[in-house]
């Protein structure tokens, strides 16, 4: 549901960026189109007390609340939506390349700052302390400073759509330096651990058993000793379902 709400909002803001504010009915119709295109009956619903229609209606309400709160969407100028970014995290002599996707990037010409907007459809609400210590949007600030070196302050905005609430934070220069140091430290910890791999012809069941045993969600895939890809727990579960339906 979350990805479909994201896509509907992306379509809305692309239209706004082009100079046209669409109606709420237009937005909800786009959401229905995205849902019908992407939803499949074999998608597993974990909470058995809810149906796919319940999740659809939840997303619909999220969009209604958001639209009514922010229309006509002129709080700032839209730079991009679903923007892919590649940037370096640096600390002392260490450097690591990261990728990310910004839900929405705005320019606020009243405050003369960039705004990073992130949509959340979860049922849990982030605290202010969690927002002030969040790595993801903090790293997006690092990325913007690499793209535009004169960037100083960036407004970090989380939209918790299920609650119709936004939480705002920012980072100082010192906090960004500390963040990069913590990220580099974590990367070094991960890289120091032995790699857990499976051969490309490993049965799905065996790979799943290995994940459970090692308490991990991803495995590197190898062929003749060379790493050729990565497989996630979700990939394996999907493969299991497809095999079951083929019986």
mmCIF file of N, CA, C and O in Angstrom, residues 101-202:
data_model
loop_
_atom_site.group_PDB
_atom_site.id
_atom_site.type_symbol
_atom_site.label_atom_id
_atom_site.label_comp_id
_atom_site.label_asym_id
_atom_site.label_seq_id
_atom_site.Cartn_x
_atom_site.Cartn_y
_atom_site.Cartn_z
ATOM 1 N N UNK A 101 17.035 7.456 -2.596
ATOM 2 C CA UNK A 101 15.941 8.033 -3.380
ATOM 3 C C UNK A 101 15.176 9.006 -2.491
ATOM 4 O O UNK A 101 14.663 8.629 -1.437
ATOM 5 N N UNK A 102 15.111 10.252 -2.905
ATOM 6 C CA UNK A 102 14.351 11.266 -2.180
ATOM 7 C C UNK A 102 12.904 11.238 -2.655
ATOM 8 O O UNK A 102 12.641 11.339 -3.859
ATOM 9 N N UNK A 103 11.963 11.091 -1.729
ATOM 10 C CA UNK A 103 10.555 11.120 -2.121
ATOM 11 C C UNK A 103 10.223 12.435 -2.809
ATOM 12 O O UNK A 103 9.585 12.461 -3.861
ATOM 13 N N UNK A 104 10.659 13.535 -2.178
ATOM 14 C CA UNK A 104 10.443 14.845 -2.816
ATOM 15 C C UNK A 104 11.483 15.835 -2.314
ATOM 16 O O UNK A 104 11.811 15.851 -1.125
ATOM 17 N N UNK A 105 12.008 16.632 -3.229
ATOM 18 C CA UNK A 105 12.960 17.684 -2.895
ATOM 19 C C UNK A 105 12.369 19.017 -3.311
ATOM 20 O O UNK A 105 11.983 19.203 -4.472
ATOM 21 N N UNK A 106 12.268 19.953 -2.355
ATOM 22 C CA UNK A 106 11.701 21.276 -2.607
ATOM 23 C C UNK A 106 12.735 22.358 -2.335
ATOM 24 O O UNK A 106 13.692 22.147 -1.586
ATOM 25 N N UNK A 107 12.492 23.520 -2.930
ATOM 26 C CA UNK A 107 13.255 24.714 -2.599
ATOM 27 C C UNK A 107 12.297 25.735 -1.980
ATOM 28 O O UNK A 107 11.305 26.109 -2.592
ATOM 29 N N UNK A 108 12.598 26.138 -0.750
ATOM 30 C CA UNK A 108 11.792 27.126 -0.052
ATOM 31 C C UNK A 108 12.459 28.483 -0.207
ATOM 32 O O UNK A 108 13.445 28.777 0.474
ATOM 33 N N UNK A 109 11.922 29.295 -1.113
ATOM 34 C CA UNK A 109 12.593 30.569 -1.389
ATOM 35 C C UNK A 109 12.289 31.622 -0.333
ATOM 36 O O UNK A 109 12.945 32.664 -0.297
ATOM 37 N N UNK A 110 11.320 31.366 0.555
ATOM 38 C CA UNK A 110 11.075 32.294 1.662
ATOM 39 C C UNK A 110 12.157 32.144 2.728
ATOM 40 O O UNK A 110 12.627 33.132 3.294
ATOM 41 N N UNK A 111 12.566 30.908 2.992
ATOM 42 C CA UNK A 111 13.601 30.648 3.992
ATOM 43 C C UNK A 111 14.969 30.430 3.354
ATOM 44 O O UNK A 111 15.973 30.284 4.058
ATOM 45 N N UNK A 112 14.995 30.349 2.007
ATOM 46 C CA UNK A 112 16.247 30.160 1.255
ATOM 47 C C UNK A 112 16.951 28.860 1.644
ATOM 48 O O UNK A 112 18.168 28.821 1.844
ATOM 49 N N UNK A 113 16.162 27.772 1.739
ATOM 50 C CA UNK A 113 16.715 26.467 2.094
ATOM 51 C C UNK A 113 16.043 25.370 1.271
ATOM 52 O O UNK A 113 14.928 25.530 0.768
ATOM 53 N N UNK A 114 16.738 24.235 1.156
ATOM 54 C CA UNK A 114 16.132 23.041 0.582
ATOM 55 C C UNK A 114 15.301 22.337 1.647
ATOM 56 O O UNK A 114 15.573 22.432 2.852
ATOM 57 N N UNK A 115 14.281 21.600 1.170
ATOM 58 C CA UNK A 115 13.459 20.761 2.037
ATOM 59 C C UNK A 115 13.443 19.344 1.479
ATOM 60 O O UNK A 115 13.183 19.150 0.288
ATOM 61 N N UNK A 116 13.726 18.380 2.332
ATOM 62 C CA UNK A 116 13.618 16.972 1.960
ATOM 63 C C UNK A 116 12.337 16.428 2.587
ATOM 64 O O UNK A 116 12.174 16.479 3.809
ATOM 65 N N UNK A 117 11.448 15.912 1.745
ATOM 66 C CA UNK A 117 10.160 15.393 2.231
ATOM 67 C C UNK A 117 10.122 13.873 2.077
ATOM 68 O O UNK A 117 10.461 13.341 1.007
ATOM 69 N N UNK A 118 9.714 13.212 3.134
ATOM 70 C CA UNK A 118 9.667 11.750 3.144
ATOM 71 C C UNK A 118 8.286 11.303 3.626
ATOM 72 O O UNK A 118 7.821 11.745 4.684
ATOM 73 N N UNK A 119 7.626 10.432 2.830
ATOM 74 C CA UNK A 119 6.277 9.970 3.170
ATOM 75 C C UNK A 119 6.335 8.634 3.905
ATOM 76 O O UNK A 119 7.040 7.716 3.475
ATOM 77 N N UNK A 120 5.576 8.530 4.986
ATOM 78 C CA UNK A 120 5.479 7.294 5.756
ATOM 79 C C UNK A 120 4.009 6.902 5.908
ATOM 80 O O UNK A 120 3.179 7.735 6.261
ATOM 81 N N UNK A 121 3.711 5.623 5.659
ATOM 82 C CA UNK A 121 2.338 5.135 5.827
ATOM 83 C C UNK A 121 2.220 4.157 6.991
ATOM 84 O O UNK A 121 1.189 3.518 7.161
ATOM 85 N N UNK A 122 3.259 4.049 7.797
ATOM 86 C CA UNK A 122 3.266 3.082 8.889
ATOM 87 C C UNK A 122 2.276 3.473 9.982
ATOM 88 O O UNK A 122 1.828 4.629 10.070
ATOM 89 N N UNK A 123 1.970 2.502 10.844
ATOM 90 C CA UNK A 123 1.058 2.727 11.962
ATOM 91 C C UNK A 123 1.775 3.207 13.215
ATOM 92 O O UNK A 123 1.142 3.355 14.265
ATOM 93 N N UNK A 124 3.076 3.414 13.119
ATOM 94 C CA UNK A 124 3.838 3.925 14.250
ATOM 95 C C UNK A 124 4.300 5.345 13.953
ATOM 96 O O UNK A 124 4.628 5.667 12.805
ATOM 97 N N UNK A 125 4.311 6.157 14.981
ATOM 98 C CA UNK A 125 4.659 7.562 14.823
ATOM 99 C C UNK A 125 6.032 7.829 15.428
ATOM 100 O O UNK A 125 6.280 7.545 16.599
ATOM 101 N N UNK A 126 6.905 8.368 14.626
ATOM 102 C CA UNK A 126 8.258 8.704 15.071
ATOM 103 C C UNK A 126 8.223 9.803 16.133
ATOM 104 O O UNK A 126 7.417 10.733 16.056
ATOM 105 N N UNK A 127 9.089 9.687 17.134
ATOM 106 C CA UNK A 127 9.219 10.753 18.124
ATOM 107 C C UNK A 127 10.153 11.831 17.591
ATOM 108 O O UNK A 127 10.907 11.607 16.634
ATOM 109 N N UNK A 128 10.141 12.992 18.230
ATOM 110 C CA UNK A 128 11.034 14.059 17.808
ATOM 111 C C UNK A 128 12.486 13.652 18.005
ATOM 112 O O UNK A 128 13.356 13.949 17.171
ATOM 113 N N UNK A 129 12.756 12.936 19.090
ATOM 114 C CA UNK A 129 14.122 12.473 19.348
ATOM 115 C C UNK A 129 14.598 11.526 18.251
ATOM 116 O O UNK A 129 15.751 11.610 17.795
ATOM 117 N N UNK A 130 13.714 10.634 17.810
ATOM 118 C CA UNK A 130 14.072 9.712 16.729
ATOM 119 C C UNK A 130 14.337 10.474 15.436
ATOM 120 O O UNK A 130 15.261 10.135 14.691
ATOM 121 N N UNK A 131 13.527 11.498 15.166
ATOM 122 C CA UNK A 131 13.739 12.304 13.962
ATOM 123 C C UNK A 131 15.078 13.035 14.021
ATOM 124 O O UNK A 131 15.815 13.108 13.030
ATOM 125 N N UNK A 132 15.413 13.560 15.192
ATOM 126 C CA UNK A 132 16.656 14.313 15.349
ATOM 127 C C UNK A 132 17.892 13.428 15.236
ATOM 128 O O UNK A 132 19.007 13.938 15.045
ATOM 129 N N UNK A 133 17.698 12.104 15.373
ATOM 130 C CA UNK A 133 18.831 11.175 15.284
ATOM 131 C C UNK A 133 18.731 10.233 14.086
ATOM 132 O O UNK A 133 19.534 9.310 13.958
ATOM 133 N N UNK A 134 17.780 10.488 13.202
ATOM 134 C CA UNK A 134 17.575 9.621 12.040
ATOM 135 C C UNK A 134 18.744 9.720 11.065
ATOM 136 O O UNK A 134 19.189 10.823 10.724
ATOM 137 N N UNK A 135 19.231 8.569 10.617
ATOM 138 C CA UNK A 135 20.364 8.553 9.681
ATOM 139 C C UNK A 135 19.944 8.860 8.256
ATOM 140 O O UNK A 135 20.658 9.558 7.538
ATOM 141 N N UNK A 136 18.818 8.311 7.830
ATOM 142 C CA UNK A 136 18.452 8.378 6.414
ATOM 143 C C UNK A 136 18.365 9.812 5.901
ATOM 144 O O UNK A 136 19.064 10.199 4.963
ATOM 145 N N UNK A 137 17.498 10.622 6.514
ATOM 146 C CA UNK A 137 17.347 11.984 6.015
ATOM 147 C C UNK A 137 18.559 12.845 6.338
ATOM 148 O O UNK A 137 18.872 13.792 5.615
ATOM 149 N N UNK A 138 19.264 12.502 7.421
ATOM 150 C CA UNK A 138 20.521 13.197 7.703
ATOM 151 C C UNK A 138 21.525 12.983 6.583
ATOM 152 O O UNK A 138 22.233 13.910 6.172
ATOM 153 N N UNK A 139 21.587 11.753 6.066
ATOM 154 C CA UNK A 139 22.494 11.466 4.953
ATOM 155 C C UNK A 139 22.046 12.172 3.675
ATOM 156 O O UNK A 139 22.879 12.532 2.832
ATOM 157 N N UNK A 140 20.748 12.387 3.518
ATOM 158 C CA UNK A 140 20.279 13.136 2.355
ATOM 159 C C UNK A 140 20.772 14.590 2.420
ATOM 160 O O UNK A 140 21.047 15.205 1.389
ATOM 161 N N UNK A 141 20.890 15.121 3.632
ATOM 162 C CA UNK A 141 21.486 16.452 3.791
ATOM 163 C C UNK A 141 22.942 16.425 3.313
ATOM 164 O O UNK A 141 23.396 17.327 2.598
ATOM 165 N N UNK A 142 23.661 15.371 3.684
ATOM 166 C CA UNK A 142 25.052 15.204 3.216
ATOM 167 C C UNK A 142 25.084 15.182 1.689
ATOM 168 O O UNK A 142 25.953 15.816 1.060
ATOM 169 N N UNK A 143 24.133 14.461 1.083
ATOM 170 C CA UNK A 143 24.089 14.353 -0.379
ATOM 171 C C UNK A 143 23.841 15.705 -1.029
ATOM 172 O O UNK A 143 24.493 16.059 -2.027
ATOM 173 N N UNK A 144 22.920 16.484 -0.476
ATOM 174 C CA UNK A 144 22.614 17.797 -1.057
ATOM 175 C C UNK A 144 23.814 18.734 -0.960
ATOM 176 O O UNK A 144 24.068 19.522 -1.871
ATOM 177 N N UNK A 145 24.557 18.619 0.104
ATOM 178 C CA UNK A 145 25.749 19.471 0.265
ATOM 179 C C UNK A 145 26.825 19.096 -0.749
ATOM 180 O O UNK A 145 27.610 19.948 -1.172
ATOM 181 N N UNK A 146 26.845 17.820 -1.151
ATOM 182 C CA UNK A 146 27.798 17.405 -2.173
ATOM 183 C C UNK A 146 27.376 17.938 -3.545
ATOM 184 O O UNK A 146 28.217 18.340 -4.357
ATOM 185 N N UNK A 147 26.067 17.943 -3.809
ATOM 186 C CA UNK A 147 25.558 18.431 -5.096
ATOM 187 C C UNK A 147 25.646 19.954 -5.177
ATOM 188 O O UNK A 147 26.040 20.516 -6.200
ATOM 189 N N UNK A 148 25.247 20.620 -4.091
ATOM 190 C CA UNK A 148 25.293 22.091 -4.010
ATOM 191 C C UNK A 148 26.163 22.468 -2.804
ATOM 192 O O UNK A 148 25.664 22.560 -1.669
ATOM 193 N N UNK A 149 27.460 22.678 -2.995
ATOM 194 C CA UNK A 149 28.391 22.900 -1.881
ATOM 195 C C UNK A 149 28.039 24.080 -0.974
ATOM 196 O O UNK A 149 28.485 24.121 0.183
ATOM 197 N N UNK A 150 27.263 25.053 -1.482
ATOM 198 C CA UNK A 150 26.929 26.207 -0.650
ATOM 199 C C UNK A 150 25.759 25.942 0.290
ATOM 200 O O UNK A 150 25.375 26.801 1.081
ATOM 201 N N UNK A 151 25.186 24.735 0.223
ATOM 202 C CA UNK A 151 24.065 24.382 1.105
ATOM 203 C C UNK A 151 24.544 24.329 2.548
ATOM 204 O O UNK A 151 25.551 23.700 2.860
ATOM 205 N N UNK A 152 23.796 24.965 3.421
ATOM 206 C CA UNK A 152 24.102 24.910 4.854
ATOM 207 C C UNK A 152 22.952 24.189 5.572
ATOM 208 O O UNK A 152 23.057 23.032 5.915
ATOM 209 N N UNK A 153 21.849 24.888 5.772
ATOM 210 C CA UNK A 153 20.717 24.297 6.480
ATOM 211 C C UNK A 153 19.767 23.618 5.499
ATOM 212 O O UNK A 153 19.507 24.123 4.411
ATOM 213 N N UNK A 154 19.261 22.458 5.892
ATOM 214 C CA UNK A 154 18.261 21.724 5.114
ATOM 215 C C UNK A 154 17.130 21.336 6.059
ATOM 216 O O UNK A 154 17.372 20.845 7.164
ATOM 217 N N UNK A 155 15.923 21.566 5.617
ATOM 218 C CA UNK A 155 14.745 21.206 6.409
ATOM 219 C C UNK A 155 14.363 19.760 6.091
ATOM 220 O O UNK A 155 14.125 19.416 4.938
ATOM 221 N N UNK A 156 14.336 18.910 7.104
ATOM 222 C CA UNK A 156 14.012 17.496 6.940
ATOM 223 C C UNK A 156 12.583 17.271 7.438
ATOM 224 O O UNK A 156 12.290 17.528 8.613
ATOM 225 N N UNK A 157 11.720 16.793 6.544
ATOM 226 C CA UNK A 157 10.292 16.689 6.875
ATOM 227 C C UNK A 157 9.789 15.274 6.643
ATOM 228 O O UNK A 157 9.896 14.738 5.535
ATOM 229 N N UNK A 158 9.247 14.670 7.697
ATOM 230 C CA UNK A 158 8.590 13.379 7.589
ATOM 231 C C UNK A 158 7.084 13.596 7.606
ATOM 232 O O UNK A 158 6.561 14.267 8.503
ATOM 233 N N UNK A 159 6.389 13.015 6.629
ATOM 234 C CA UNK A 159 4.931 13.084 6.595
ATOM 235 C C UNK A 159 4.383 11.716 7.024
ATOM 236 O O UNK A 159 4.454 10.745 6.258
ATOM 237 N N UNK A 160 3.849 11.642 8.223
ATOM 238 C CA UNK A 160 3.241 10.401 8.693
ATOM 239 C C UNK A 160 1.772 10.433 8.298
ATOM 240 O O UNK A 160 0.923 11.000 8.990
ATOM 241 N N UNK A 161 1.496 9.836 7.140
ATOM 242 C CA UNK A 161 0.209 10.005 6.477
ATOM 243 C C UNK A 161 -0.940 9.397 7.256
ATOM 244 O O UNK A 161 -2.062 9.913 7.219
ATOM 245 N N UNK A 162 -0.701 8.300 7.954
ATOM 246 C CA UNK A 162 -1.777 7.660 8.716
ATOM 247 C C UNK A 162 -2.243 8.540 9.866
ATOM 248 O O UNK A 162 -3.369 8.387 10.355
ATOM 249 N N UNK A 163 -1.387 9.456 10.315
ATOM 250 C CA UNK A 163 -1.716 10.333 11.437
ATOM 251 C C UNK A 163 -1.995 11.768 10.989
ATOM 252 O O UNK A 163 -2.328 12.624 11.812
ATOM 253 N N UNK A 164 -1.804 12.037 9.683
ATOM 254 C CA UNK A 164 -1.938 13.388 9.151
ATOM 255 C C UNK A 164 -1.059 14.356 9.950
ATOM 256 O O UNK A 164 -1.483 15.429 10.354
ATOM 257 N N UNK A 165 0.175 13.949 10.150
ATOM 258 C CA UNK A 165 1.103 14.731 10.983
ATOM 259 C C UNK A 165 2.471 14.794 10.317
ATOM 260 O O UNK A 165 2.919 13.806 9.740
ATOM 261 N N UNK A 166 3.097 15.945 10.416
ATOM 262 C CA UNK A 166 4.473 16.077 9.930
ATOM 263 C C UNK A 166 5.411 16.336 11.105
ATOM 264 O O UNK A 166 5.037 16.975 12.092
ATOM 265 N N UNK A 167 6.605 15.790 10.988
ATOM 266 C CA UNK A 167 7.654 15.989 11.985
ATOM 267 C C UNK A 167 8.854 16.592 11.269
ATOM 268 O O UNK A 167 9.250 16.098 10.199
ATOM 269 N N UNK A 168 9.415 17.624 11.837
ATOM 270 C CA UNK A 168 10.471 18.394 11.175
ATOM 271 C C UNK A 168 11.747 18.359 12.014
ATOM 272 O O UNK A 168 11.703 18.419 13.248
ATOM 273 N N UNK A 169 12.878 18.266 11.328
ATOM 274 C CA UNK A 169 14.165 18.280 12.001
ATOM 275 C C UNK A 169 15.193 18.940 11.090
ATOM 276 O O UNK A 169 14.897 19.309 9.949
ATOM 277 N N UNK A 170 16.406 19.074 11.583
ATOM 278 C CA UNK A 170 17.517 19.620 10.788
ATOM 279 C C UNK A 170 18.812 19.142 11.423
ATOM 280 O O UNK A 170 18.812 18.524 12.495
ATOM 281 N N UNK A 171 19.927 19.400 10.743
ATOM 282 C CA UNK A 171 21.234 18.981 11.237
ATOM 283 C C UNK A 171 22.214 20.146 11.176
ATOM 284 O O UNK A 171 22.226 20.908 10.201
ATOM 285 N N UNK A 172 23.060 20.238 12.183
ATOM 286 C CA UNK A 172 24.142 21.216 12.169
ATOM 287 C C UNK A 172 25.354 20.607 11.457
ATOM 288 O O UNK A 172 25.402 19.394 11.201
ATOM 289 N N UNK A 173 26.338 21.428 11.156
ATOM 290 C CA UNK A 173 27.566 20.947 10.529
ATOM 291 C C UNK A 173 28.229 19.890 11.406
ATOM 292 O O UNK A 173 28.712 18.864 10.916
ATOM 293 N N UNK A 174 28.239 20.134 12.708
ATOM 294 C CA UNK A 174 28.861 19.196 13.637
ATOM 295 C C UNK A 174 28.104 17.875 13.672
ATOM 296 O O UNK A 174 28.712 16.791 13.741
ATOM 297 N N UNK A 175 26.787 17.936 13.615
ATOM 298 C CA UNK A 175 25.979 16.713 13.620
ATOM 299 C C UNK A 175 26.201 15.896 12.350
ATOM 300 O O UNK A 175 26.228 14.665 12.397
ATOM 301 N N UNK A 176 26.384 16.577 11.226
ATOM 302 C CA UNK A 176 26.640 15.871 9.977
ATOM 303 C C UNK A 176 27.991 15.170 10.012
ATOM 304 O O UNK A 176 28.132 14.052 9.510
ATOM 305 N N UNK A 177 28.977 15.805 10.598
ATOM 306 C CA UNK A 177 30.291 15.182 10.724
ATOM 307 C C UNK A 177 30.214 13.953 11.630
ATOM 308 O O UNK A 177 30.795 12.906 11.334
ATOM 309 N N UNK A 178 29.479 14.083 12.732
ATOM 310 C CA UNK A 178 29.320 12.950 13.648
ATOM 311 C C UNK A 178 28.575 11.805 12.969
ATOM 312 O O UNK A 178 28.938 10.632 13.120
ATOM 313 N N UNK A 179 27.536 12.154 12.207
ATOM 314 C CA UNK A 179 26.763 11.146 11.488
ATOM 315 C C UNK A 179 27.643 10.367 10.518
ATOM 316 O O UNK A 179 27.604 9.126 10.482
ATOM 317 N N UNK A 180 28.444 11.069 9.733
ATOM 318 C CA UNK A 180 29.312 10.401 8.768
ATOM 319 C C UNK A 180 30.323 9.495 9.467
ATOM 320 O O UNK A 180 30.627 8.398 8.988
ATOM 321 N N UNK A 181 30.813 9.942 10.615
ATOM 322 C CA UNK A 181 31.726 9.101 11.377
ATOM 323 C C UNK A 181 31.049 7.825 11.857
ATOM 324 O O UNK A 181 31.633 6.731 11.780
ATOM 325 N N UNK A 182 29.803 7.948 12.327
ATOM 326 C CA UNK A 182 29.060 6.772 12.795
ATOM 327 C C UNK A 182 28.751 5.812 11.649
ATOM 328 O O UNK A 182 28.801 4.589 11.816
ATOM 329 N N UNK A 183 28.429 6.366 10.478
ATOM 330 C CA UNK A 183 28.118 5.524 9.315
ATOM 331 C C UNK A 183 29.368 4.769 8.864
ATOM 332 O O UNK A 183 29.316 3.559 8.598
ATOM 333 N N UNK A 184 30.500 5.455 8.768
ATOM 334 C CA UNK A 184 31.751 4.802 8.373
ATOM 335 C C UNK A 184 32.111 3.702 9.362
ATOM 336 O O UNK A 184 32.546 2.602 8.983
ATOM 337 N N UNK A 185 31.905 3.962 10.640
ATOM 338 C CA UNK A 185 32.192 2.960 11.667
ATOM 339 C C UNK A 185 31.327 1.722 11.464
ATOM 340 O O UNK A 185 31.802 0.581 11.545
ATOM 341 N N UNK A 186 30.033 1.936 11.185
ATOM 342 C CA UNK A 186 29.121 0.811 10.959
ATOM 343 C C UNK A 186 29.509 0.026 9.706
ATOM 344 O O UNK A 186 29.463 -1.212 9.704
ATOM 345 N N UNK A 187 29.886 0.721 8.643
ATOM 346 C CA UNK A 187 30.307 0.051 7.409
ATOM 347 C C UNK A 187 31.530 -0.817 7.673
ATOM 348 O O UNK A 187 31.621 -1.965 7.217
ATOM 349 N N UNK A 188 32.483 -0.294 8.427
ATOM 350 C CA UNK A 188 33.701 -1.053 8.743
ATOM 351 C C UNK A 188 33.368 -2.296 9.561
ATOM 352 O O UNK A 188 33.965 -3.362 9.374
ATOM 353 N N UNK A 189 32.402 -2.175 10.475
ATOM 354 C CA UNK A 189 31.981 -3.330 11.274
ATOM 355 C C UNK A 189 31.392 -4.417 10.384
ATOM 356 O O UNK A 189 31.692 -5.601 10.532
ATOM 357 N N UNK A 190 30.545 -3.983 9.451
ATOM 358 C CA UNK A 190 29.896 -4.938 8.541
ATOM 359 C C UNK A 190 30.929 -5.599 7.641
ATOM 360 O O UNK A 190 30.908 -6.821 7.424
ATOM 361 N N UNK A 191 31.856 -4.794 7.110
ATOM 362 C CA UNK A 191 32.854 -5.323 6.184
ATOM 363 C C UNK A 191 33.830 -6.275 6.880
ATOM 364 O O UNK A 191 34.454 -7.117 6.235
ATOM 365 N N UNK A 192 33.972 -6.131 8.211
ATOM 366 C CA UNK A 192 34.904 -6.998 8.937
ATOM 367 C C UNK A 192 34.327 -8.380 9.202
ATOM 368 O O UNK A 192 35.060 -9.307 9.557
ATOM 369 N N UNK A 193 33.014 -8.523 9.001
ATOM 370 C CA UNK A 193 32.373 -9.816 9.235
ATOM 371 C C UNK A 193 32.523 -10.698 7.993
ATOM 372 O O UNK A 193 32.553 -10.192 6.863
ATOM 373 N N UNK A 194 32.609 -12.026 8.175
ATOM 374 C CA UNK A 194 32.720 -12.916 7.012
ATOM 375 C C UNK A 194 31.462 -12.850 6.153
ATOM 376 O O UNK A 194 30.345 -12.775 6.666
ATOM 377 N N UNK A 195 31.642 -12.852 4.833
ATOM 378 C CA UNK A 195 30.507 -12.811 3.904
ATOM 379 C C UNK A 195 29.770 -14.148 3.901
ATOM 380 O O UNK A 195 30.394 -15.209 3.906
ATOM 381 N N UNK A 196 28.472 -14.087 3.920
ATOM 382 C CA UNK A 196 27.638 -15.294 3.868
ATOM 383 C C UNK A 196 27.064 -15.402 2.460
ATOM 384 O O UNK A 196 26.350 -14.514 2.003
ATOM 385 N N UNK A 197 27.411 -16.475 1.755
ATOM 386 C CA UNK A 197 27.036 -16.611 0.358
ATOM 387 C C UNK A 197 26.338 -17.940 0.100
ATOM 388 O O UNK A 197 26.408 -18.870 0.907
ATOM 389 N N UNK A 198 25.642 -17.993 -1.041
ATOM 390 C CA UNK A 198 25.059 -19.246 -1.535
ATOM 391 C C UNK A 198 25.355 -19.352 -3.024
ATOM 392 O O UNK A 198 25.494 -18.340 -3.719
ATOM 393 N N UNK A 199 25.488 -20.571 -3.510
ATOM 394 C CA UNK A 199 25.645 -20.769 -4.954
ATOM 395 C C UNK A 199 24.314 -20.493 -5.649
ATOM 396 O O UNK A 199 23.237 -20.649 -5.050
ATOM 397 N N UNK A 200 24.364 -20.098 -6.902
ATOM 398 C CA UNK A 200 23.158 -19.718 -7.639
ATOM 399 C C UNK A 200 22.180 -20.873 -7.817
ATOM 400 O O UNK A 200 20.992 -20.657 -8.033
ATOM 401 N N UNK A 201 22.667 -22.131 -7.703
ATOM 402 C CA UNK A 201 21.764 -23.273 -7.872
ATOM 403 C C UNK A 201 21.301 -23.846 -6.525
ATOM 404 O O UNK A 201 20.744 -24.936 -6.468
ATOM 405 N N UNK A 202 21.501 -23.101 -5.440
ATOM 406 C CA UNK A 202 21.050 -23.550 -4.125
ATOM 407 C C UNK A 202 19.532 -23.579 -4.078
ATOM 408 O O UNK A 202 18.881 -22.610 -4.484
#
